[in-house]
Short mmCIF file of C-alpha atoms in Angstrom, two decimals:
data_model
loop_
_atom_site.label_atom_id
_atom_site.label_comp_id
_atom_site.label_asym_id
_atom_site.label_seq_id
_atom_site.Cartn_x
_atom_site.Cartn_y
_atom_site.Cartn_z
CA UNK R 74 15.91 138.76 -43.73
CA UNK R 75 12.02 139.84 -44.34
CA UNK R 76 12.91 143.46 -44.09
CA UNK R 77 16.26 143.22 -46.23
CA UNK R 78 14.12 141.63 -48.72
CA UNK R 79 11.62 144.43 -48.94
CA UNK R 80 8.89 143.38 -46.48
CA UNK R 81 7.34 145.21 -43.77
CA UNK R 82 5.81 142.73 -41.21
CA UNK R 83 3.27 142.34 -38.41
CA UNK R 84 3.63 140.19 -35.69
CA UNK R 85 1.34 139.06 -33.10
CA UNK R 86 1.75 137.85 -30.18
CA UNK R 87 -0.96 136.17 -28.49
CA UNK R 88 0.72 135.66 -25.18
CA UNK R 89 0.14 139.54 -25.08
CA UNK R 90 -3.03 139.66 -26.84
CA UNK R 91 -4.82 136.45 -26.35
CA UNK R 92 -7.79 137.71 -27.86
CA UNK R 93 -6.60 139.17 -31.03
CA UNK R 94 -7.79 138.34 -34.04
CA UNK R 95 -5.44 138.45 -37.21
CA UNK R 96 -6.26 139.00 -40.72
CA UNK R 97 -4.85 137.79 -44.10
CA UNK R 98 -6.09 140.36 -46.05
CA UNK R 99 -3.39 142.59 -47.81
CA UNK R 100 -0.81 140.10 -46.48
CA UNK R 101 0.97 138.12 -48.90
CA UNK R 102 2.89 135.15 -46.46
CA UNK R 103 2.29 133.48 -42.92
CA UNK R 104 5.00 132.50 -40.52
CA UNK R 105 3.77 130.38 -37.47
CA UNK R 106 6.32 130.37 -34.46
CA UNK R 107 6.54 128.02 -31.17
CA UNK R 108 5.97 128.29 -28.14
CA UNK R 109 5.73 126.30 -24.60
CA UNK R 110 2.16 124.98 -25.09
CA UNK R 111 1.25 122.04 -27.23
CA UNK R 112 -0.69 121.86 -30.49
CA UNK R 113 -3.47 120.02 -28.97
CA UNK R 114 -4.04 122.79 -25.97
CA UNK R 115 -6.52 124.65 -28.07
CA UNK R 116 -9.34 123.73 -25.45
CA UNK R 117 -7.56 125.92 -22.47
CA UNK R 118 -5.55 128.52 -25.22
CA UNK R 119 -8.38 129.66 -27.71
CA UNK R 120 -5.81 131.11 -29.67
CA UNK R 121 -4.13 128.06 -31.48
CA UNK R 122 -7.94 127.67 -33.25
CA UNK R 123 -7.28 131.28 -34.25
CA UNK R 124 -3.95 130.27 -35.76
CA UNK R 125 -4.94 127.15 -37.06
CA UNK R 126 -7.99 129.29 -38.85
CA UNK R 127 -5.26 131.70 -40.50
CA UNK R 128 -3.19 128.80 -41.43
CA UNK R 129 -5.92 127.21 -42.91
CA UNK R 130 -6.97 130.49 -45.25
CA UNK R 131 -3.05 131.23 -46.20
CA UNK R 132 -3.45 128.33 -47.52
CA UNK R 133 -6.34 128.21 -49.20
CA UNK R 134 -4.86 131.68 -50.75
CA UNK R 135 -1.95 129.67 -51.60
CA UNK R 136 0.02 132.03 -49.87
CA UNK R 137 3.92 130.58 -48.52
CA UNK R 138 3.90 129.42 -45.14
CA UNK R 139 6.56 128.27 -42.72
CA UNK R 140 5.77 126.71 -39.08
CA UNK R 141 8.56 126.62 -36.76
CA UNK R 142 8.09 123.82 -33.98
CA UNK R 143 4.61 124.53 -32.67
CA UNK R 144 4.23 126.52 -35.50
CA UNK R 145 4.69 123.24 -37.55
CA UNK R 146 2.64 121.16 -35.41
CA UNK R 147 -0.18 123.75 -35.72
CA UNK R 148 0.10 123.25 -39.86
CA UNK R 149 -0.26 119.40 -39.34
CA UNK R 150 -2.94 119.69 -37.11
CA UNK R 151 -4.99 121.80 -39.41
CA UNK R 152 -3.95 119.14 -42.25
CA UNK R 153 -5.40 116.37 -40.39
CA UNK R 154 -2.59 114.90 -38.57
CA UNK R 155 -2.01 113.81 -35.31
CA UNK R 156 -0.18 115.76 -32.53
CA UNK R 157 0.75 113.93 -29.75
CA UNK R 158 4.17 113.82 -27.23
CA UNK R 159 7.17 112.43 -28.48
CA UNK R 160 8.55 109.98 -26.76
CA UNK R 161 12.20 111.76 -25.63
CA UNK R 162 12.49 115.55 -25.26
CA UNK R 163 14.32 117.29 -27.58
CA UNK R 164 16.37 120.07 -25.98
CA UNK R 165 19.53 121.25 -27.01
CA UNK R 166 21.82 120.37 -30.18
CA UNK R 167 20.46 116.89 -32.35
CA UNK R 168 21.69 115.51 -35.37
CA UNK R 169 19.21 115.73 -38.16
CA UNK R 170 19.24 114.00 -41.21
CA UNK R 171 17.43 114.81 -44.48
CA UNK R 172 15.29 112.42 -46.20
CA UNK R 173 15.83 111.34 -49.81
CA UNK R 174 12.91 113.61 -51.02
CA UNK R 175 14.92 116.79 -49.84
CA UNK R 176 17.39 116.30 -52.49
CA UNK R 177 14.91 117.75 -54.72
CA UNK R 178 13.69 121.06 -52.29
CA UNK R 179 15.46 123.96 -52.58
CA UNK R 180 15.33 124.90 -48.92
CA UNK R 181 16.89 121.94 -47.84
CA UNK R 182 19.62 122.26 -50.95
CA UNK R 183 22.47 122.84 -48.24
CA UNK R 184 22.12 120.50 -46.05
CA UNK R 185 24.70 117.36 -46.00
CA UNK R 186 23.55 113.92 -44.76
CA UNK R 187 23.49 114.85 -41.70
CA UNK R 188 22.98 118.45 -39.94
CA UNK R 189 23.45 119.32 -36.15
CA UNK R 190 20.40 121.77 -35.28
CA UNK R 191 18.99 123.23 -32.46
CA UNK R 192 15.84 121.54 -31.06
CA UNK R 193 13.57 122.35 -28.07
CA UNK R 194 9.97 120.30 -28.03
CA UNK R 195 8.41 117.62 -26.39
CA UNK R 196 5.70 117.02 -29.19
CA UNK R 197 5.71 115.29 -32.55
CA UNK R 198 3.69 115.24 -35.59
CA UNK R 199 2.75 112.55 -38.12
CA UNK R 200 3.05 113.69 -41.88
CA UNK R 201 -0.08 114.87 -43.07
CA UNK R 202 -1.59 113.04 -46.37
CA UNK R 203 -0.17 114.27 -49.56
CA UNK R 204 2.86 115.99 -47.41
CA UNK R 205 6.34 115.45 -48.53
CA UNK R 206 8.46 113.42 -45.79
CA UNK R 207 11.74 116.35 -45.69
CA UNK R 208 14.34 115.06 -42.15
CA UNK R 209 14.59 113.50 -39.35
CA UNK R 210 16.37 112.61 -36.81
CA UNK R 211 17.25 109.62 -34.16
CA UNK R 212 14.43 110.19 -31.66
CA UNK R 213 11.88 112.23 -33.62
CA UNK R 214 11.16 110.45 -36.92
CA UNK R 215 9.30 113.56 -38.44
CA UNK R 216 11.37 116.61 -38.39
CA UNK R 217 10.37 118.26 -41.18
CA UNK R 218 7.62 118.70 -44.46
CA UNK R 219 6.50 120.70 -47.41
CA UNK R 220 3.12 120.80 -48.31
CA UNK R 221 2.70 121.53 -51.63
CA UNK R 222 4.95 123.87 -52.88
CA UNK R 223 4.91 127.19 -50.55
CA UNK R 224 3.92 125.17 -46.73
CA UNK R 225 6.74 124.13 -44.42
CA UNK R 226 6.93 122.66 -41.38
CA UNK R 227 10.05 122.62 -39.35
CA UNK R 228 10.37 120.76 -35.62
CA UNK R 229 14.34 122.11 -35.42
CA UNK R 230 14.95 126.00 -34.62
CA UNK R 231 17.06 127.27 -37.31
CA UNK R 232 15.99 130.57 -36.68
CA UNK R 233 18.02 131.33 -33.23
CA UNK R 234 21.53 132.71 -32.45
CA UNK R 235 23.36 132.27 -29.36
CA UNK R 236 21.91 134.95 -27.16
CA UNK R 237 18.43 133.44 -28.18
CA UNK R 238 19.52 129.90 -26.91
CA UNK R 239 21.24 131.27 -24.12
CA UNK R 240 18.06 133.49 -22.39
CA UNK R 241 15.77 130.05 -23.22
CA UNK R 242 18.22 128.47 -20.94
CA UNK R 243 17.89 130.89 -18.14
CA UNK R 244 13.66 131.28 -18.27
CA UNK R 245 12.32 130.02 -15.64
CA UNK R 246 9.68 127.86 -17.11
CA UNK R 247 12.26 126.55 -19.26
CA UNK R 248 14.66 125.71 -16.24
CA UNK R 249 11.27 123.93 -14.48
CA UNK R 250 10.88 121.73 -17.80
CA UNK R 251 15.07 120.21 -17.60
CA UNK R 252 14.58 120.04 -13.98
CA UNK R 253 11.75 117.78 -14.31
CA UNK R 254 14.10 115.71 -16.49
CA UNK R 255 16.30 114.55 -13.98
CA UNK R 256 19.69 115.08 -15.16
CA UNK R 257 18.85 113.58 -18.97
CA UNK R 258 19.25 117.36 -20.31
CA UNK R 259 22.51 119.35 -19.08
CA UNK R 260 22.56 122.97 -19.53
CA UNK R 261 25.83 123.18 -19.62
CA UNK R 262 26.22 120.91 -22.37
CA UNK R 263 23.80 122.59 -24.19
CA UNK R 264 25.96 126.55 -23.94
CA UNK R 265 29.04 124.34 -25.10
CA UNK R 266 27.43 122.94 -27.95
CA UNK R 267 26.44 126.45 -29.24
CA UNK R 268 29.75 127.71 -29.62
CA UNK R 269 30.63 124.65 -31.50
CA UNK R 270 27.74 124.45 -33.80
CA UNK R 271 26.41 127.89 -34.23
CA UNK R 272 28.22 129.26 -37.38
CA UNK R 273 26.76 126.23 -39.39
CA UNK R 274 23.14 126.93 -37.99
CA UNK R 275 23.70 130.42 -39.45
CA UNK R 276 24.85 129.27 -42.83
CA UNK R 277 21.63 126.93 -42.74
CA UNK R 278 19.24 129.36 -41.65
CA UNK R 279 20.57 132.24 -44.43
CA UNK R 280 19.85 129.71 -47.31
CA UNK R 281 16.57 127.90 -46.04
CA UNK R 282 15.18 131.32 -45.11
CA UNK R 283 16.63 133.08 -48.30
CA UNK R 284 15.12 130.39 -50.24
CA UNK R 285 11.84 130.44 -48.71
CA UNK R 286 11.77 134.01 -49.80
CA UNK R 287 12.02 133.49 -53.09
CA UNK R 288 8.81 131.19 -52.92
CA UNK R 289 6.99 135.07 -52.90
CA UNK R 290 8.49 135.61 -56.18
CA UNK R 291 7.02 138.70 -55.66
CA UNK R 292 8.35 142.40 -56.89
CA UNK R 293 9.72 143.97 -53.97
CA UNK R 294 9.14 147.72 -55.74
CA UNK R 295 5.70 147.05 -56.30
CA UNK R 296 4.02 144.53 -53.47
CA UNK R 297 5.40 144.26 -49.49
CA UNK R 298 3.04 143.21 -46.71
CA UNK R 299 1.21 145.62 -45.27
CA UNK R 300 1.44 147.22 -41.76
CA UNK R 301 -0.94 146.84 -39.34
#
């Protein structure tokens, strides 16, 4: 959606390049995505400080940025709140409801009262101070929040499609982690779901995405993030 807009985009990937250090400069947004590793793992993977350091000067820039599960917990971190384990794993299709203060977002202007999404995480975060409160859901209280105007955290995973959810299913650290769950999570559950619930995530994701966007407000003939 990036690219249709007009941007060109950099990504990083620090499981590749632990020791790379990003810059903001010529870049006009941040998106933060998850990951197996917690939030609070920044002692044994140097590389959350690193992205907690260029979520911390997007903001200052008051550039838009959007955290996707550890992506989001890595925002409230470097807001000052906690990040600690929830207490039920997440994995597989939840139903999510928005709070009162996301009838007034525009990202969250399609959602109904209540929203199946895809989640996969083990960790929680508490809002940060001055954070709006946006969804949640029956066993993680804190799904989502905007931080200002242009900083989102999400805990769901709007952004996958069914081949996505399908290959998470079949990695083998992923297998390991419902294993060690005894039976609680079922795999097969989780394909079956998919086919059911899919199309809507894909409606979802096209708006919130599209909408988040527009928060560049930017003129696509004139300004596009710069290749690196």
């Amino acid at each position: 959606m990036l690219k249709r807009a007009g941007f060109r985009i950099r990504y990083v990937n620090f499981g590749r390049h632990p020791d790379a250090q990003p810059s903001l400069d010529g870049y006009d947004g941040l998106v933060v995505l998850g990951g197996p590793m917690s939030a609070y793992d920044d002692q044994r993977l140097p590389h959350l400080a690193v992205e907690m350091k260029l979520i911390e000067s997007a903001m200052q820039r008051n550039l838009p940025v959007l955290g996707i599960c550890l992506g989001g917990q890595l925002i409230a971190r470097t807001l000052g709140a906690r990040v600690y384990a929830n207490h039920v794993k997440e994995i597989g299709w939840y139903d999510v409801e928005p709070s009162p203060y996301a009838d007034d977002d525009p990202l969250f202007d399609e959602f109904e009262d209540r929203e199946t999404l895809f989640q996969w995480h083990g960790d929680t975060f508490d809002i940060p101070n001055g954070a709006i409160h946006l969804a949640s859901s029956r066993h993680c209280l804190n799904q989502a929040f905007r931080y200002g105007d242009n900083v989102y955290a999400f805990q769901f995973h709007l952004e996958v499609d069914e081949p996505m959810i399908l290959r998470w299913l079949k990695v083998p650290e992923n297998r390991h982690e419902i294993a060690r769950l005894h039976g609680d999570i079922d795999p097969d559950r989780i394909h079956s779901e998919t086919a059911r619930h899919i199309a809507r995530l894909h409606e979802l994701s096209d708006r919130v995405f599209g909408e988040f966007i527009e928060i560049f407000g930017l003129d696509m003939s004139r300004r596009r993030l710069i290749p690196r």
